[in-house]
Short mmCIF file of C-alpha atoms in Angstrom, two decimals:
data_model
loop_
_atom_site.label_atom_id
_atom_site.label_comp_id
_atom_site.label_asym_id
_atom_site.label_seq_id
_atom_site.Cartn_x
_atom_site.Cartn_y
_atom_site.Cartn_z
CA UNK A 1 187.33 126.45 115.85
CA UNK A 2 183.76 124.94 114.62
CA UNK A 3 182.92 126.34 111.50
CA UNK A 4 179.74 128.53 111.67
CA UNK A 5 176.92 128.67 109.38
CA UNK A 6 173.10 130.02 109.12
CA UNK A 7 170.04 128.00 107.72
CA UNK A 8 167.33 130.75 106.93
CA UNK A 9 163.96 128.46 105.78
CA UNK A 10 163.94 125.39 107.56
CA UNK A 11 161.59 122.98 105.25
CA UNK A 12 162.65 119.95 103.81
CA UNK A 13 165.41 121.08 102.03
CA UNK A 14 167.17 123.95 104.81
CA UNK A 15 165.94 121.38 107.39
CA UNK A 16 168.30 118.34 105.89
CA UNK A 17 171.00 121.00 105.53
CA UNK A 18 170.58 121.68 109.21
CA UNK A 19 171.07 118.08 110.54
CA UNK A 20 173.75 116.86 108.26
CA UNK A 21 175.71 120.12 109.30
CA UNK A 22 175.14 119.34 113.01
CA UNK A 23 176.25 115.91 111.81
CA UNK A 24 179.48 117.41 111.04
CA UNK A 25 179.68 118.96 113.65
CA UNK A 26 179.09 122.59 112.82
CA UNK A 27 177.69 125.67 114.63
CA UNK A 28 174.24 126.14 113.55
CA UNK A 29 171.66 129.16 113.56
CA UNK A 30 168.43 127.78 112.33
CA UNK A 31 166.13 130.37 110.95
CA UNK A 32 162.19 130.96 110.57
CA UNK A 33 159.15 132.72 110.31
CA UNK A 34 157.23 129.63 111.31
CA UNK A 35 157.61 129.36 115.38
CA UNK A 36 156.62 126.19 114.96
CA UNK A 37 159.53 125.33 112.64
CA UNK A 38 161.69 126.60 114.59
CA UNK A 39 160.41 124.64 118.06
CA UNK A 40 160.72 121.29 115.20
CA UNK A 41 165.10 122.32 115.42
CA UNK A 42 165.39 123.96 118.74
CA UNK A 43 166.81 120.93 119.73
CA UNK A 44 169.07 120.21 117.10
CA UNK A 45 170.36 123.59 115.74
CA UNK A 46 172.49 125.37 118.13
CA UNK A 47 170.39 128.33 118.37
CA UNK A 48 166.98 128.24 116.58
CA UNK A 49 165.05 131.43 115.87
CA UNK A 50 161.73 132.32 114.75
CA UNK A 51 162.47 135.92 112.56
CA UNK A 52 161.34 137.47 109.59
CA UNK A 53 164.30 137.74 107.50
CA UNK A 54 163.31 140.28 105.19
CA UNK A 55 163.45 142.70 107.88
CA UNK A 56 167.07 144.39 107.92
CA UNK A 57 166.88 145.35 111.12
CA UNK A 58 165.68 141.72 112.55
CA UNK A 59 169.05 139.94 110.63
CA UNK A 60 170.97 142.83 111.88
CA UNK A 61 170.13 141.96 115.86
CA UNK A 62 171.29 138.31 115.08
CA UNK A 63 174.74 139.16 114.42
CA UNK A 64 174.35 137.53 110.87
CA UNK A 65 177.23 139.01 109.40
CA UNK A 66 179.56 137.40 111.88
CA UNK A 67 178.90 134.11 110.06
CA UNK A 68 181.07 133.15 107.67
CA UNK A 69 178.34 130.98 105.62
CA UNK A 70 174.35 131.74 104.96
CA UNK A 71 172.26 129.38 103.51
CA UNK A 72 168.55 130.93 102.14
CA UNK A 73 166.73 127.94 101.68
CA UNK A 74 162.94 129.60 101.69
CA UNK A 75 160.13 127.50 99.86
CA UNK A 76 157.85 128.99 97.79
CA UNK A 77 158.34 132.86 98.50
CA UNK A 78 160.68 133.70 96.05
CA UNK A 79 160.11 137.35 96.90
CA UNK A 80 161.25 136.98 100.93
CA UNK A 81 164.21 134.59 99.26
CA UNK A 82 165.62 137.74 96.74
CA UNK A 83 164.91 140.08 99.49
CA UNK A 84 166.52 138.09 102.04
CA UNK A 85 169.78 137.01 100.16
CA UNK A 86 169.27 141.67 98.99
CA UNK A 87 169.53 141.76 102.95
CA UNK A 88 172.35 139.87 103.76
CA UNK A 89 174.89 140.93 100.85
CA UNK A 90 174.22 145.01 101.96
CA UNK A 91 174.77 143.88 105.54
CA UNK A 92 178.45 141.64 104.49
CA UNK A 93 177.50 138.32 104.53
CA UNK A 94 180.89 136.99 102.94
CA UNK A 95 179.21 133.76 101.85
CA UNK A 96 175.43 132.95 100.58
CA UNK A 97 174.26 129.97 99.25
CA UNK A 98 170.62 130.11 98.13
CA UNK A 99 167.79 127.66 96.99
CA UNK A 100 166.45 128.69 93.61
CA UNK A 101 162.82 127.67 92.73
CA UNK A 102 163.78 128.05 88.82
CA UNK A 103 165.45 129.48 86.05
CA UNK A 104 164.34 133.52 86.70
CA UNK A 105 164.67 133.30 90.20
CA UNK A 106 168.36 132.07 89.48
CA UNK A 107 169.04 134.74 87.38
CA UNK A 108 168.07 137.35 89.82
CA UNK A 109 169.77 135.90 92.77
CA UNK A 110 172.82 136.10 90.77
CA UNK A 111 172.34 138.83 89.72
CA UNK A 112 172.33 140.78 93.12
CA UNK A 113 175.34 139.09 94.22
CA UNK A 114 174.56 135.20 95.66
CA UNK A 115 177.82 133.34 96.14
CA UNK A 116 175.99 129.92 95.00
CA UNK A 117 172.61 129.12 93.68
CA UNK A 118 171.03 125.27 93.77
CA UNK A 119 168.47 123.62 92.44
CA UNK A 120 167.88 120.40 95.10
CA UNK A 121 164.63 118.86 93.24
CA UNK A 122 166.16 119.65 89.43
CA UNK A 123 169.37 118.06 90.03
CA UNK A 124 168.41 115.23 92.48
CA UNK A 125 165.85 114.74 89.05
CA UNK A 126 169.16 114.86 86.99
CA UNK A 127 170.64 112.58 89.50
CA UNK A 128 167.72 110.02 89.59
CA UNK A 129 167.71 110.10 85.81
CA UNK A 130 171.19 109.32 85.49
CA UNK A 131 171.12 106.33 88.10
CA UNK A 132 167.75 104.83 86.01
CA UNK A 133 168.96 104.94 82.84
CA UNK A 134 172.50 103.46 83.69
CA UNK A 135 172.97 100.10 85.51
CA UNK A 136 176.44 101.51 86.31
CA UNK A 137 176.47 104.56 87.05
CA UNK A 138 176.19 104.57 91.04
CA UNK A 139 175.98 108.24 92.07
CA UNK A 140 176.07 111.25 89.64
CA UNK A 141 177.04 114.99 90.81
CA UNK A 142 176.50 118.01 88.38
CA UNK A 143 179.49 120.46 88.30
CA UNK A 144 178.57 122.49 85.96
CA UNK A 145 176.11 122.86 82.17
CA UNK A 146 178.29 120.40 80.48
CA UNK A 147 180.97 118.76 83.09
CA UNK A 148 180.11 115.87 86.19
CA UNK A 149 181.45 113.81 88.17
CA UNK A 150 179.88 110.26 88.28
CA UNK A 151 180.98 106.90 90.57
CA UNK A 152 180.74 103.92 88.06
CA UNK A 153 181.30 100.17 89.24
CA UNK A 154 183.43 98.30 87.21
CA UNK A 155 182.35 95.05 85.14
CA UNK A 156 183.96 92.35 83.68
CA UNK A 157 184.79 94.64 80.49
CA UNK A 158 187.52 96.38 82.65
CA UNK A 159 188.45 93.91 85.43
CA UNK A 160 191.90 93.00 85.12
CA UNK A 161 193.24 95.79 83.08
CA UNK A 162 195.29 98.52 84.01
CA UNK A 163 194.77 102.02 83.58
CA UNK A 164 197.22 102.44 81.16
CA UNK A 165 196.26 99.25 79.23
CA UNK A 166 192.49 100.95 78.97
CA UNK A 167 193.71 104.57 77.89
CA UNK A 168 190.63 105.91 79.16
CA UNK A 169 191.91 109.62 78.83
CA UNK A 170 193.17 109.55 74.88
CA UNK A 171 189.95 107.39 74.00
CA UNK A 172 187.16 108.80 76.14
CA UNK A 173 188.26 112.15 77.23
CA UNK A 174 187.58 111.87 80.78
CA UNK A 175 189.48 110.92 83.77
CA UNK A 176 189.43 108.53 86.86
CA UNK A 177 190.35 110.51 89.89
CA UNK A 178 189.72 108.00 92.38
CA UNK A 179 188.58 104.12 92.64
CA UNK A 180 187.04 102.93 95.98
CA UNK A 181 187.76 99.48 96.53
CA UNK A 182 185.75 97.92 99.81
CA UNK A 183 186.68 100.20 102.30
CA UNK A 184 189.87 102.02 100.08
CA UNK A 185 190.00 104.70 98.54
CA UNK A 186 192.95 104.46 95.90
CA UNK A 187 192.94 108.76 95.17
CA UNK A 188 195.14 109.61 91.57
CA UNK A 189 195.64 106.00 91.15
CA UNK A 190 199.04 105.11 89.10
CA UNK A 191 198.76 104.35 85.30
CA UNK A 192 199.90 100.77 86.25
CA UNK A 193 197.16 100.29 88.52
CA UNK A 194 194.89 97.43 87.41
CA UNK A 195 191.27 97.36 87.73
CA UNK A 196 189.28 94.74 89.70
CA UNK A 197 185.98 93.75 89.54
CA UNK A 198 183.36 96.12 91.18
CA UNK A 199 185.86 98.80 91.92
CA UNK A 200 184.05 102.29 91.87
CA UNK A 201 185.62 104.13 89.51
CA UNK A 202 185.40 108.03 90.29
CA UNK A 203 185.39 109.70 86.82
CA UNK A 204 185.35 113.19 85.73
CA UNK A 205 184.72 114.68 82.76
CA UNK A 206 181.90 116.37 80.18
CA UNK A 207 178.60 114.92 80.34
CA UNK A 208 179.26 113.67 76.57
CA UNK A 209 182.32 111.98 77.23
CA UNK A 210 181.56 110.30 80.21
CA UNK A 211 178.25 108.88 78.26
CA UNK A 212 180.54 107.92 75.68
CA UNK A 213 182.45 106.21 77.88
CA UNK A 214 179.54 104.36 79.56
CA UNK A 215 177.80 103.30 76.67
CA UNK A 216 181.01 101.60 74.59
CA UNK A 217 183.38 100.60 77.68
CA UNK A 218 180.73 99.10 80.16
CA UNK A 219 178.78 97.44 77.82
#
C-alpha cells in the first residue's frame, strides 16, 4: 500500500514537500485556492485541487479524513492556516503537520491540537548558521530547544583512533550513531571501530555538547 498524504498551500515550501513525496513515491492530494497553483502540480501530484480549505464543507467532499497525513503549508494567511488545521482536527484528521510563520502562530496551532509544527526558513537559518560557522559540521538537523543531530567529517585529530580510544561519550557527552564512509553506512558502530580520515561522523547530542565537542576535538 502507498502511503497517502495531503499538501494544503502549494508555494515554495508545500510545493517542495509535494515533489520530494512523489519522489518517494507517495499518494499525493495537492491543495489550493490559487487555480493556477494547482494547474503548476496537476501533473505531478496525484490529484491536484483548487479549494478553499477553510470551508468545512469543501475538505469534507475531498474525503480528507481518509488520509492518514495532512500537511498545512499556507503562506502568509495565518488566519486560513489556524482555521484550516481547526477544520481538519474536528473532521479526524489523525495526523497534521503545519507550517508556522512564528512564535504566536506556533503557539496557537498547538494549542488546538496540530500533531507537528515547523519552521522551514528559521531552521534552514539555524541550519545555514551552523554549516558557516563550522568548517566541519556538514549538515545540522534540530530535534528539539536544546538537542541535534549534526554529520561532522573527520580530520586528522581523529583519524586512526578508535572509538573507544577517543571516549567521546564520558568526555563530550554526545554520541556517534552512525559514520558514513564512501558509500557505507557503518550504523551503532563497535567501540573498537577506528576512525578514518573524512568519515562522517553522525553525532547526537545537546547543542552544548556537541559544540563542545567541535570546538576542542576537531580543532
Amino acid at each position: 500500500m502507498k502511503k497517502e498524504f495531503v499538501v494544503i498551500g502549494l508555494g515554495r515550501f508545500g510545493g517542495s514537500i509535494v515533489n520530494e513525496l512523489v519522489e518517494l513515491d507517495a499518494d499525493v492530494m495537492a491543495i489550493d485556492i490559487s487555480q493556477e497553483k494547482v494547474d503548476e502540480f496537476a501533473q505531478i501530484a496525484t490529484q491536484a485541487v483548487a479549494a478553499d480549505t477553510t470551508d468545512e464543507s469543501a475538505l469534507r467532499s475531498l474525503g480528507i479524513r481518509n488520509f492518514e497525513h495532512v500537511v498545512v503549508a499556507i503562506g502568509e494567511n495565518i488566519q486560513a492556516s489556524i482555521l484550516t488545521t481547526l477544520i481538519l482536527k474536528e473532521i479526524g484528521v489523525k495526523r497534521i503537520t503545519v507550517k508556522a510563520q512564528n512564535d504566536y502562530h506556533e503557539k496557537v496551532l498547538r494549542k488546538i491540537g496540530a500533531d507537528q509544527v515547523v519552521h522551514p526558513e528559521r531552521d534552514m537559518g539555524k541550519r545555514i548558521a551552523n554549516n558557516m560557522v563550522s568548517n566541519n559540521i556538514l549538515d545540522y538537523l534540530e530535534l528539539s530547544d536544546e538537542y541535534s543531530i549534526v554529520e561532522i567529517q573527520a580530520n586528522e585529530k581523529l583519524a586512526g583512533y578508535t572509538l573507544i580510544d577517543l571516549d567521546i561519550r564520558a568526555k563530550y557527552g554526545v554520541n556517534i550513531v552512525a559514520i558514513k564512509r564512501a558509500s557505507q553506512i557503518l550504523v551503532s558502530p563497535a567501540a573498537i571501530e577506528e576512525i578514518e580520515l573524512n568519515d562522517i561522523l553522525i553525532v547526537i547530542g545537546s547543542d552544548l555538547d556537541i559544540h563542545r565537542f567541535e570546538k576542542k576535538a576537531l580543532h
